[in-house]
Amino acid sequence: MKRLCLSLSILILVLAFHTQTPAVEVEFHGDLNHRFQYTNRADFLTLDSTSNRPEINDGDVDDNFGEIKYRLWVEGATNEGDVKGVVATEIGGLRFGENSKADFSGDDIQFEVRWAYIDVQMPWIERTARFKIGLQPFKVNKYLWQETAAGVAFNSTIGDSTDYVLAWMRGAEYDKTAENSDENDDRTDLDSYLVRFNTNPAGAKAGFFVLYQGFDSDGNPSTLDSRDWQVKQFKQAGDPAVDFDLWSFGTDGSVNFNPFFINWDLIYQNGDFSDLAYTDFASGTGRTGDFDLSAYFVHFDIGAQINNWKFTYTFWYASGDDDPTDDDFDAFISTDVDITDSIALFEGGYADDNYFTERPYIADKGFIMNRLGVDFTATQKLTVGGALLYLMTAEDFEYIAAANGDSVSENDLGWEIDAYIKYQLFPNVEVAFNFGYLFAGDALDVYEVPAIQDGSSDEDIYIASARLRYKF
């Protein structure tokens, strides 16, 4: 009854506001996504994070499920779009029958805040000059940082073909009201500052950016496992969070000369880490102290669109750390991304809350991607495609195999075959199915349980997923 009264009250307020302020334009949108998955490796698709470590057991660990992921948002705009407010909620990844989420009776509270921001045009300025303030979609680069973040972003234009973005985002806040804080506590928040320029000459797009990120632990030592080599994990890696300064310099863009196209991303990183106890999970080697970072990432797509056919070769190289005993870090590091190029290893499955890793690399060993993909638009409603991938880490996993005591050095992740089919059931309703099979390379032995860890891969990985998605 209370929920009904609350809902009616909100509706009355919205209608009253709309009636009294006719200049307000309100839009309601939704993305209602229903996903299904079957895999032989439920033990492996557990997120490479501090909360739950992936592993490969002896024999298949089969699992199948259905789930929903709903996103609903309201946009209110006034003054011909000069002021816009957005509030979005998410009902995320609820598996059918999941305890305390979607089990019997289904009366559980699962709403999350997805976005909450305003987007304001500066008055008296004819060109675009807007502030976006709050929890908002934020993109630096697909492989570096592209996710929801909280902060302030300003974007404006220079001439007819150039725009720029200035942004401050706070990924984690240090609580100085905590009991262990005092007047001499100089610890800072985990802040990020972005400067980005985009230009659009004829037939091409190019962007250039500088991103600074840092946190000062005020001399308090912290710990980090190589499986948590991602900036968003630093706030969870110990108490306090990891002390670091990180600079990322990059360019990205695309060029089209019919029927061919090229996309690229180039990123160089440098920085330092202080008072850190770092452990290489593969070898178990630990090292403590201060570390310098120098890393890079290179990506390109080369392809052609020929009638209804699209052919794409994708390559990327994310540098990895080659020596678990020195005081240098050589591994490229992302902040918060969602990478979908592989169904078996990344978020390519349609049930994309279930994956091995979301990053364009594995632990701190980097990544080498070789992918040849083909897409065919059979009709206006039907699209099919597939891909062949060869996957490696940039640097070897080096460890002692628990089952036989052999010294192992491997970077071969294996060959993967992917396929998909999509059908537009209605203009705003899609039905899709995809499948990925990874013929596991020996480097994945490092994730096998000790009883079968012998330097050779024992278990292949496959995933089949489907979705019915309604967007409005």
Short mmCIF file of C-alpha atoms in Angstrom, two decimals:
data_model
loop_
_atom_site.label_atom_id
_atom_site.label_comp_id
_atom_site.label_asym_id
_atom_site.label_seq_id
_atom_site.Cartn_x
_atom_site.Cartn_y
_atom_site.Cartn_z
CA MET A 1 0.00 0.00 0.00
CA LYS A 2 2.84 2.39 0.85
CA ARG A 3 4.49 1.72 -2.52
CA LEU A 4 1.20 2.40 -4.31
CA CYS A 5 0.71 5.69 -2.46
CA LEU A 6 4.28 6.73 -3.21
CA SER A 7 3.89 5.91 -6.90
CA LEU A 8 0.62 7.86 -7.12
CA SER A 9 2.19 10.84 -5.35
CA ILE A 10 5.11 10.90 -7.79
CA LEU A 11 2.71 10.64 -10.74
CA ILE A 12 0.58 13.53 -9.43
CA LEU A 13 3.68 15.71 -8.93
CA VAL A 14 4.93 14.96 -12.44
CA LEU A 15 1.54 15.76 -13.98
CA ALA A 16 1.20 18.94 -11.93
CA PHE A 17 4.68 20.09 -12.92
CA HIS A 18 4.00 19.31 -16.55
CA THR A 19 0.68 21.18 -16.44
CA GLN A 20 2.09 24.27 -14.76
CA THR A 21 5.23 24.40 -16.89
CA PRO A 22 4.26 23.68 -20.48
CA ALA A 23 7.80 24.43 -21.70
CA VAL A 24 9.03 21.21 -20.10
CA GLU A 25 9.41 18.26 -22.45
CA VAL A 26 9.49 14.87 -20.72
CA GLU A 27 10.58 11.63 -22.38
CA PHE A 28 10.47 8.15 -20.89
CA HIS A 29 12.81 5.46 -22.24
CA GLY A 30 13.48 1.81 -21.53
CA ASP A 31 15.84 -1.02 -22.39
CA LEU A 32 14.20 -4.29 -21.31
CA ASN A 33 16.72 -7.06 -21.87
CA HIS A 34 15.98 -10.76 -21.26
CA ARG A 35 19.03 -13.04 -21.48
CA PHE A 36 19.67 -16.78 -21.37
CA GLN A 37 22.98 -18.62 -21.14
CA TYR A 38 24.45 -22.11 -21.12
CA THR A 39 28.13 -22.79 -20.44
CA ASN A 40 30.39 -25.66 -19.47
CA ARG A 41 32.57 -23.40 -17.33
CA ALA A 42 30.43 -21.66 -14.72
CA ASP A 43 33.48 -21.79 -12.41
CA PHE A 44 35.51 -19.65 -14.83
CA LEU A 45 32.93 -16.91 -15.51
CA THR A 46 33.07 -15.34 -12.06
CA LEU A 47 34.73 -11.95 -12.72
CA ASP A 48 38.47 -11.44 -12.33
CA SER A 49 38.18 -9.34 -9.18
CA THR A 50 38.81 -9.33 -5.46
CA SER A 51 35.33 -10.64 -4.67
CA ASN A 52 35.35 -13.99 -6.45
CA ARG A 53 38.34 -15.69 -8.09
CA PRO A 54 37.82 -17.63 -11.34
CA GLU A 55 39.16 -21.16 -11.56
CA ILE A 56 38.95 -24.18 -13.84
CA ASN A 57 38.02 -27.46 -12.20
CA ASP A 58 38.56 -31.02 -13.43
CA GLY A 59 35.69 -31.73 -15.81
CA ASP A 60 32.83 -29.53 -16.93
CA VAL A 61 30.95 -27.29 -14.53
CA ASP A 62 27.73 -26.89 -16.52
CA ASP A 63 25.23 -24.16 -15.79
CA ASN A 64 22.23 -22.59 -17.49
CA PHE A 65 20.08 -19.67 -16.43
CA GLY A 66 17.65 -17.00 -17.53
CA GLU A 67 17.81 -13.43 -16.27
CA ILE A 68 16.52 -9.92 -16.79
CA LYS A 69 18.34 -6.60 -16.97
CA TYR A 70 16.07 -3.55 -17.23
CA ARG A 71 17.13 0.06 -17.60
CA LEU A 72 14.49 2.81 -17.35
CA TRP A 73 15.18 6.52 -17.57
CA VAL A 74 13.39 9.86 -17.67
CA GLU A 75 14.65 12.94 -19.50
CA GLY A 76 13.17 16.36 -18.78
CA ALA A 77 14.22 19.31 -20.97
CA THR A 78 13.33 23.02 -20.97
CA ASN A 79 14.20 26.10 -23.03
CA GLU A 80 14.57 24.18 -26.28
CA GLY A 81 16.99 21.74 -24.76
CA ASP A 82 19.28 24.26 -23.05
CA VAL A 83 18.62 22.49 -19.74
CA LYS A 84 18.13 18.75 -19.46
CA GLY A 85 17.86 16.48 -16.44
CA VAL A 86 18.23 12.70 -16.58
CA VAL A 87 17.44 10.08 -13.95
CA ALA A 88 17.93 6.40 -14.77
CA THR A 89 17.43 3.24 -12.78
CA GLU A 90 18.57 -0.32 -13.41
CA ILE A 91 17.26 -3.70 -12.37
CA GLY A 92 20.49 -5.55 -12.99
CA GLY A 93 21.18 -9.16 -13.86
CA LEU A 94 18.40 -10.87 -11.86
CA ARG A 95 18.54 -14.60 -12.52
CA PHE A 96 15.29 -16.51 -12.50
CA GLY A 97 14.96 -18.04 -9.04
CA GLU A 98 18.02 -16.24 -7.63
CA ASN A 99 17.83 -16.08 -3.84
CA SER A 100 16.66 -12.70 -2.46
CA LYS A 101 16.49 -11.29 -5.98
CA ALA A 102 14.00 -13.15 -8.19
CA ASP A 103 12.91 -16.19 -6.22
CA PHE A 104 9.44 -17.19 -4.97
CA SER A 105 7.02 -14.24 -4.77
CA GLY A 106 9.68 -11.96 -6.22
CA ASP A 107 9.06 -9.16 -3.73
CA ASP A 108 12.65 -7.96 -3.36
CA ILE A 109 14.08 -4.45 -3.75
CA GLN A 110 16.60 -4.51 -6.61
CA PHE A 111 16.51 -1.02 -8.11
CA GLU A 112 19.87 0.69 -8.65
CA VAL A 113 20.73 4.25 -9.64
CA ARG A 114 22.26 4.19 -13.13
CA TRP A 115 22.39 7.90 -14.04
CA ALA A 116 21.46 11.10 -12.24
CA TYR A 117 22.71 14.29 -13.86
CA ILE A 118 21.82 17.63 -15.41
CA ASP A 119 23.13 18.88 -18.75
CA VAL A 120 23.12 22.70 -19.04
CA GLN A 121 23.99 25.00 -21.93
CA MET A 122 25.84 28.14 -20.79
CA PRO A 123 23.62 31.18 -21.50
CA TRP A 124 24.63 34.01 -23.86
CA ILE A 125 27.03 31.72 -25.76
CA GLU A 126 25.96 30.83 -29.27
CA ARG A 127 28.27 27.85 -29.75
CA THR A 128 27.92 24.59 -27.80
CA ALA A 129 29.17 25.12 -24.25
CA ARG A 130 27.56 22.67 -21.84
CA PHE A 131 28.14 21.42 -18.31
CA LYS A 132 27.08 17.89 -17.39
CA ILE A 133 27.03 17.43 -13.61
CA GLY A 134 26.30 14.25 -11.66
CA LEU A 135 26.38 10.50 -12.22
CA GLN A 136 26.67 10.27 -16.00
CA PRO A 137 27.87 8.25 -18.99
CA PHE A 138 31.59 8.99 -19.31
CA LYS A 139 34.04 8.05 -22.04
CA VAL A 140 37.75 8.67 -22.40
CA ASN A 141 38.52 5.77 -24.71
CA LYS A 142 36.85 2.38 -25.28
CA TYR A 143 39.89 0.46 -24.00
CA LEU A 144 40.86 2.84 -21.19
CA TRP A 145 37.66 4.15 -19.56
CA GLN A 146 34.06 4.02 -20.75
CA GLU A 147 31.42 3.63 -18.05
CA THR A 148 29.19 5.53 -15.65
CA ALA A 149 31.09 7.96 -13.43
CA ALA A 150 30.32 10.82 -11.04
CA GLY A 151 31.70 14.28 -11.60
CA VAL A 152 31.59 17.35 -13.83
CA ALA A 153 32.22 17.41 -17.59
CA PHE A 154 32.34 20.51 -19.79
CA ASN A 155 32.22 20.26 -23.57
CA SER A 156 32.40 23.00 -26.16
CA THR A 157 33.38 23.63 -29.78
CA ILE A 158 36.18 25.36 -31.69
CA GLY A 159 35.14 26.23 -35.20
CA ASP A 160 33.01 23.90 -37.29
CA SER A 161 34.92 20.62 -36.97
CA THR A 162 36.57 20.57 -33.53
CA ASP A 163 35.19 20.11 -30.03
CA TYR A 164 36.80 19.54 -26.66
CA VAL A 165 35.98 18.06 -23.25
CA LEU A 166 37.28 19.08 -19.82
CA ALA A 167 36.25 16.77 -17.01
CA TRP A 168 36.77 15.99 -13.35
CA MET A 169 35.54 12.62 -12.12
CA ARG A 170 35.78 11.16 -8.62
CA GLY A 171 35.95 7.38 -8.64
CA ALA A 172 36.38 6.91 -4.89
CA GLU A 173 36.15 9.19 -1.90
CA TYR A 174 38.28 8.85 1.21
CA ASP A 175 36.15 9.27 4.33
CA LYS A 176 37.89 11.69 6.68
CA THR A 177 35.14 11.25 9.23
CA ALA A 178 36.39 7.72 9.89
CA GLU A 179 37.73 6.93 13.35
CA ASN A 180 41.31 6.46 12.14
CA SER A 181 41.46 9.93 10.57
CA ASP A 182 42.87 12.98 12.35
CA GLU A 183 43.85 16.59 11.65
CA ASN A 184 47.18 15.47 10.16
CA ASP A 185 45.57 13.03 7.71
CA ASP A 186 46.61 14.13 4.21
CA ARG A 187 45.04 11.28 2.31
CA THR A 188 43.20 12.39 -0.81
CA ASP A 189 40.29 11.16 -2.91
CA LEU A 190 40.73 9.11 -6.08
CA ASP A 191 40.28 11.86 -8.66
CA SER A 192 40.62 11.89 -12.44
CA TYR A 193 41.11 14.88 -14.76
CA LEU A 194 40.56 14.71 -18.52
CA VAL A 195 41.40 17.00 -21.43
CA ARG A 196 40.22 15.72 -24.79
CA PHE A 197 40.03 17.25 -28.29
CA ASN A 198 38.02 15.76 -31.17
CA THR A 199 38.26 16.79 -34.79
CA ASN A 200 36.25 15.68 -37.80
CA PRO A 201 37.95 16.46 -41.10
CA ALA A 202 36.30 15.14 -44.25
CA GLY A 203 35.99 11.34 -44.16
CA ALA A 204 37.83 10.96 -40.85
CA LYS A 205 37.55 11.35 -37.08
CA ALA A 206 40.42 11.83 -34.67
CA GLY A 207 40.67 12.40 -30.94
CA PHE A 208 43.57 13.35 -28.66
CA PHE A 209 43.45 13.11 -24.88
CA VAL A 210 45.38 13.41 -21.64
CA LEU A 211 44.04 11.74 -18.49
CA TYR A 212 45.54 12.15 -15.02
CA GLN A 213 44.45 9.92 -12.12
CA GLY A 214 45.81 9.71 -8.61
CA PHE A 215 45.38 8.94 -4.94
CA ASP A 216 47.67 9.84 -2.01
CA SER A 217 47.65 7.36 0.88
CA ASP A 218 49.75 9.69 3.07
CA GLY A 219 52.45 7.08 3.61
CA ASN A 220 50.11 4.25 4.55
CA PRO A 221 51.15 0.99 2.84
CA SER A 222 48.62 -0.91 0.74
CA THR A 223 48.41 -4.32 -0.93
CA LEU A 224 47.49 -5.37 -4.47
CA ASP A 225 47.14 -8.71 -6.27
CA SER A 226 48.00 -8.84 -9.99
CA ARG A 227 44.49 -10.14 -10.73
CA ASP A 228 43.19 -6.74 -9.60
CA TRP A 229 45.24 -4.75 -12.12
CA GLN A 230 42.54 -2.17 -12.85
CA VAL A 231 42.12 1.33 -11.42
CA LYS A 232 38.57 0.76 -10.19
CA GLN A 233 39.87 -2.14 -8.06
CA PHE A 234 42.39 0.05 -6.23
CA LYS A 235 39.84 1.34 -3.72
CA GLN A 236 39.06 -2.27 -2.75
CA ALA A 237 42.60 -3.61 -2.75
CA GLY A 238 43.40 -2.74 0.86
CA ASP A 239 42.96 -0.19 3.60
CA PRO A 240 43.90 2.40 2.54
CA ALA A 241 43.57 2.33 -1.23
CA VAL A 242 46.59 2.12 -3.55
CA ASP A 243 48.83 5.22 -3.63
CA PHE A 244 49.48 6.09 -7.28
CA ASP A 245 49.90 8.77 -9.94
CA LEU A 246 48.96 7.77 -13.48
CA TRP A 247 49.14 9.69 -16.75
CA SER A 248 47.54 8.36 -19.95
CA PHE A 249 48.24 10.04 -23.30
CA GLY A 250 46.31 8.83 -26.32
CA THR A 251 44.81 9.23 -29.73
CA ASP A 252 41.94 7.39 -31.38
CA GLY A 253 39.88 7.74 -34.49
CA SER A 254 38.73 6.34 -37.79
CA VAL A 255 39.00 6.98 -41.51
CA ASN A 256 36.76 5.75 -44.32
CA PHE A 257 37.58 5.51 -48.02
CA ASN A 258 34.78 3.50 -49.53
CA PRO A 259 34.59 0.53 -49.25
CA PHE A 260 37.52 0.38 -46.79
CA PHE A 261 37.81 1.65 -43.23
CA ILE A 262 40.43 1.87 -40.48
CA ASN A 263 39.92 2.43 -36.74
CA TRP A 264 42.76 3.04 -34.32
CA ASP A 265 43.64 3.56 -30.64
CA LEU A 266 47.13 4.41 -29.36
CA ILE A 267 47.74 4.96 -25.64
CA TYR A 268 50.93 5.52 -23.65
CA GLN A 269 50.96 5.48 -19.84
CA ASN A 270 53.50 6.45 -17.22
CA GLY A 271 53.35 7.05 -13.49
CA ASP A 272 54.39 5.69 -10.13
CA PHE A 273 53.11 3.63 -7.21
CA SER A 274 54.18 4.18 -3.61
CA ASP A 275 54.23 2.08 -0.43
CA LEU A 276 52.78 -0.92 -2.25
CA ALA A 277 52.98 -4.63 -1.44
CA TYR A 278 52.38 -6.26 -4.83
CA THR A 279 51.89 -9.98 -5.50
CA ASP A 280 52.09 -11.79 -8.83
CA PHE A 281 49.30 -14.34 -8.41
CA ALA A 282 50.77 -16.83 -10.93
CA SER A 283 54.20 -17.26 -9.35
CA GLY A 284 53.29 -16.11 -5.85
CA THR A 285 56.23 -13.68 -5.99
CA GLY A 286 55.78 -10.63 -3.78
CA ARG A 287 57.58 -7.30 -3.85
CA THR A 288 57.21 -4.20 -1.68
CA GLY A 289 58.16 -0.57 -2.17
CA ASP A 290 57.85 2.10 -4.83
CA PHE A 291 57.36 1.31 -8.51
CA ASP A 292 57.53 3.17 -11.81
CA LEU A 293 55.02 2.49 -14.58
CA SER A 294 55.62 2.64 -18.34
CA ALA A 295 53.05 0.89 -20.51
CA TYR A 296 51.23 1.15 -23.83
CA PHE A 297 48.26 -0.06 -25.84
CA VAL A 298 47.90 -0.33 -29.63
CA HIS A 299 44.70 -1.25 -31.46
CA PHE A 300 43.50 -1.11 -35.05
CA ASP A 301 40.67 -2.45 -37.20
CA ILE A 302 41.13 -2.82 -40.95
CA GLY A 303 38.08 -3.77 -42.95
CA ALA A 304 35.78 -3.33 -45.88
CA GLN A 305 32.01 -2.94 -46.35
CA ILE A 306 31.11 -4.60 -49.67
CA ASN A 307 27.40 -4.56 -50.38
CA ASN A 308 25.80 -6.59 -47.56
CA TRP A 309 29.12 -8.02 -46.38
CA LYS A 310 31.45 -6.53 -43.78
CA PHE A 311 34.95 -7.96 -43.24
CA THR A 312 37.08 -6.82 -40.29
CA TYR A 313 40.54 -7.75 -39.03
CA THR A 314 41.15 -6.60 -35.45
CA PHE A 315 44.50 -6.46 -33.68
CA TRP A 316 45.52 -5.10 -30.35
CA TYR A 317 48.54 -5.28 -28.09
CA ALA A 318 48.28 -4.39 -24.43
CA SER A 319 51.72 -4.42 -22.84
CA GLY A 320 52.27 -6.72 -19.87
CA ASP A 321 54.64 -6.99 -16.94
CA ASP A 322 57.59 -9.23 -17.80
CA ASP A 323 59.44 -9.46 -14.47
CA PRO A 324 57.62 -10.09 -11.16
CA THR A 325 60.77 -9.22 -9.16
CA ASP A 326 61.85 -5.75 -10.37
CA ASP A 327 60.63 -2.28 -9.40
CA ASP A 328 59.06 -1.49 -12.78
CA PHE A 329 55.51 -2.05 -13.93
CA ASP A 330 55.14 -2.54 -17.71
CA ALA A 331 51.47 -3.52 -17.83
CA PHE A 332 48.80 -1.37 -19.49
CA ILE A 333 46.00 -0.61 -17.07
CA SER A 334 42.37 0.35 -17.72
CA THR A 335 40.02 2.16 -15.34
CA ASP A 336 36.53 0.79 -16.05
CA VAL A 337 35.55 -0.72 -19.42
CA ASP A 338 33.35 -3.36 -21.06
CA ILE A 339 35.17 -5.29 -23.79
CA THR A 340 33.09 -7.61 -25.99
CA ASP A 341 35.42 -8.89 -28.74
CA SER A 342 35.58 -12.43 -27.29
CA ILE A 343 32.56 -14.42 -26.15
CA ALA A 344 34.59 -16.90 -24.10
CA LEU A 345 36.94 -14.50 -22.27
CA PHE A 346 35.33 -11.04 -22.41
CA GLU A 347 31.76 -9.73 -22.33
CA GLY A 348 30.77 -10.92 -25.79
CA GLY A 349 28.00 -13.18 -24.48
CA TYR A 350 24.57 -11.60 -24.29
CA ALA A 351 24.36 -12.34 -20.54
CA ASP A 352 27.13 -9.79 -20.14
CA ASP A 353 27.12 -9.67 -16.34
CA ASN A 354 28.81 -13.09 -16.46
CA TYR A 355 32.35 -13.09 -17.82
CA PHE A 356 35.95 -13.94 -17.06
CA THR A 357 37.27 -10.40 -17.46
CA GLU A 358 35.94 -7.07 -18.73
CA ARG A 359 39.41 -5.63 -19.41
CA PRO A 360 41.39 -5.78 -22.69
CA TYR A 361 44.08 -7.85 -20.94
CA ILE A 362 44.45 -10.61 -18.36
CA ALA A 363 45.85 -9.84 -14.90
CA ASP A 364 49.05 -7.84 -15.46
CA LYS A 365 50.29 -9.94 -18.41
CA GLY A 366 48.74 -7.81 -21.14
CA PHE A 367 47.06 -9.22 -24.23
CA ILE A 368 47.51 -9.88 -27.94
CA MET A 369 44.32 -10.04 -29.97
CA ASN A 370 44.02 -11.36 -33.51
CA ARG A 371 40.43 -11.49 -34.75
CA LEU A 372 39.01 -11.98 -38.24
CA GLY A 373 35.29 -11.25 -38.35
CA VAL A 374 32.60 -11.33 -41.01
CA ASP A 375 29.06 -9.91 -40.86
CA PHE A 376 26.30 -10.42 -43.43
CA THR A 377 23.08 -8.40 -43.56
CA ALA A 378 20.77 -10.96 -45.14
CA THR A 379 17.65 -8.79 -44.99
CA GLN A 380 16.59 -5.58 -43.27
CA LYS A 381 15.65 -7.71 -40.27
CA LEU A 382 18.23 -10.52 -40.30
CA THR A 383 21.99 -10.28 -39.64
CA VAL A 384 24.42 -13.17 -39.19
CA GLY A 385 28.15 -13.31 -38.58
CA GLY A 386 31.11 -15.06 -37.11
CA ALA A 387 34.74 -14.67 -36.14
CA LEU A 388 37.97 -16.59 -35.75
CA LEU A 389 40.28 -15.44 -32.96
CA TYR A 390 43.81 -16.32 -31.85
CA LEU A 391 44.51 -15.10 -28.32
CA MET A 392 47.69 -14.68 -26.28
CA THR A 393 48.97 -12.74 -23.31
CA ALA A 394 51.74 -10.28 -24.13
CA GLU A 395 53.99 -11.76 -21.42
CA ASP A 396 54.22 -15.32 -20.14
CA PHE A 397 52.58 -16.60 -17.00
CA GLU A 398 55.51 -18.06 -15.06
CA TYR A 399 54.75 -20.45 -12.22
CA ILE A 400 55.35 -23.88 -10.71
CA ALA A 401 52.62 -26.33 -11.70
CA ALA A 402 51.11 -27.69 -8.49
CA ALA A 403 50.29 -31.17 -9.83
CA ASN A 404 53.81 -32.13 -10.97
CA GLY A 405 56.22 -29.41 -9.80
CA ASP A 406 57.27 -28.41 -13.32
CA SER A 407 58.40 -24.89 -14.05
CA VAL A 408 55.97 -23.39 -16.59
CA SER A 409 56.19 -20.35 -18.87
CA GLU A 410 53.19 -19.93 -21.21
CA ASN A 411 51.26 -17.18 -23.02
CA ASP A 412 49.07 -19.17 -25.47
CA LEU A 413 45.38 -18.68 -24.62
CA GLY A 414 44.10 -20.61 -27.62
CA TRP A 415 41.88 -20.37 -30.70
CA GLU A 416 38.27 -19.24 -30.46
CA ILE A 417 35.36 -19.60 -32.88
CA ASP A 418 32.35 -17.26 -32.48
CA ALA A 419 29.03 -17.02 -34.32
CA TYR A 420 25.82 -15.01 -33.98
CA ILE A 421 22.41 -14.40 -35.53
CA LYS A 422 20.12 -11.40 -34.91
CA TYR A 423 16.55 -10.89 -36.04
CA GLN A 424 14.45 -7.73 -35.73
CA LEU A 425 11.11 -9.15 -34.61
CA PHE A 426 9.56 -5.65 -34.50
CA PRO A 427 11.15 -2.23 -35.13
CA ASN A 428 12.15 -2.01 -31.46
CA VAL A 429 12.36 -5.71 -30.50
CA GLU A 430 15.42 -7.88 -31.23
CA VAL A 431 15.91 -11.63 -30.88
CA ALA A 432 19.53 -12.81 -30.95
CA PHE A 433 21.68 -15.88 -30.34
CA ASN A 434 25.46 -16.26 -30.17
CA PHE A 435 27.98 -18.98 -29.43
CA GLY A 436 31.67 -19.01 -28.60
CA TYR A 437 34.05 -21.97 -28.27
CA LEU A 438 37.61 -21.53 -27.00
CA PHE A 439 40.08 -24.33 -27.71
CA ALA A 440 42.05 -23.50 -24.60
CA GLY A 441 45.76 -22.82 -24.86
CA ASP A 442 48.23 -23.92 -22.23
CA ALA A 443 48.43 -20.47 -20.59
CA LEU A 444 44.96 -21.08 -19.09
CA ASP A 445 46.49 -23.87 -17.00
CA VAL A 446 47.45 -21.13 -14.53
CA TYR A 447 43.74 -20.81 -13.66
CA GLU A 448 43.22 -24.55 -13.14
CA VAL A 449 42.80 -25.94 -9.63
CA PRO A 450 46.03 -27.36 -8.13
CA ALA A 451 44.97 -30.99 -8.64
CA ILE A 452 45.17 -30.67 -12.44
CA GLN A 453 47.65 -27.78 -12.85
CA ASP A 454 50.40 -29.43 -14.89
CA GLY A 455 51.44 -26.87 -17.52
CA SER A 456 48.91 -28.03 -20.14
CA SER A 457 45.32 -26.89 -20.61
CA ASP A 458 42.80 -29.58 -19.73
CA GLU A 459 39.43 -27.94 -20.36
CA ASP A 460 38.01 -26.04 -23.33
CA ILE A 461 35.42 -23.31 -22.72
CA TYR A 462 32.16 -22.71 -24.54
CA ILE A 463 29.22 -20.35 -24.05
CA ALA A 464 25.85 -20.18 -25.78
CA SER A 465 23.62 -17.19 -25.04
CA ALA A 466 20.42 -15.62 -26.32
CA ARG A 467 18.35 -12.52 -25.69
CA LEU A 468 15.00 -10.91 -26.34
CA ARG A 469 15.43 -7.14 -26.07
CA TYR A 470 12.75 -4.43 -26.18
CA LYS A 471 13.96 -0.81 -26.41
CA PHE A 472 11.85 2.32 -26.52
#
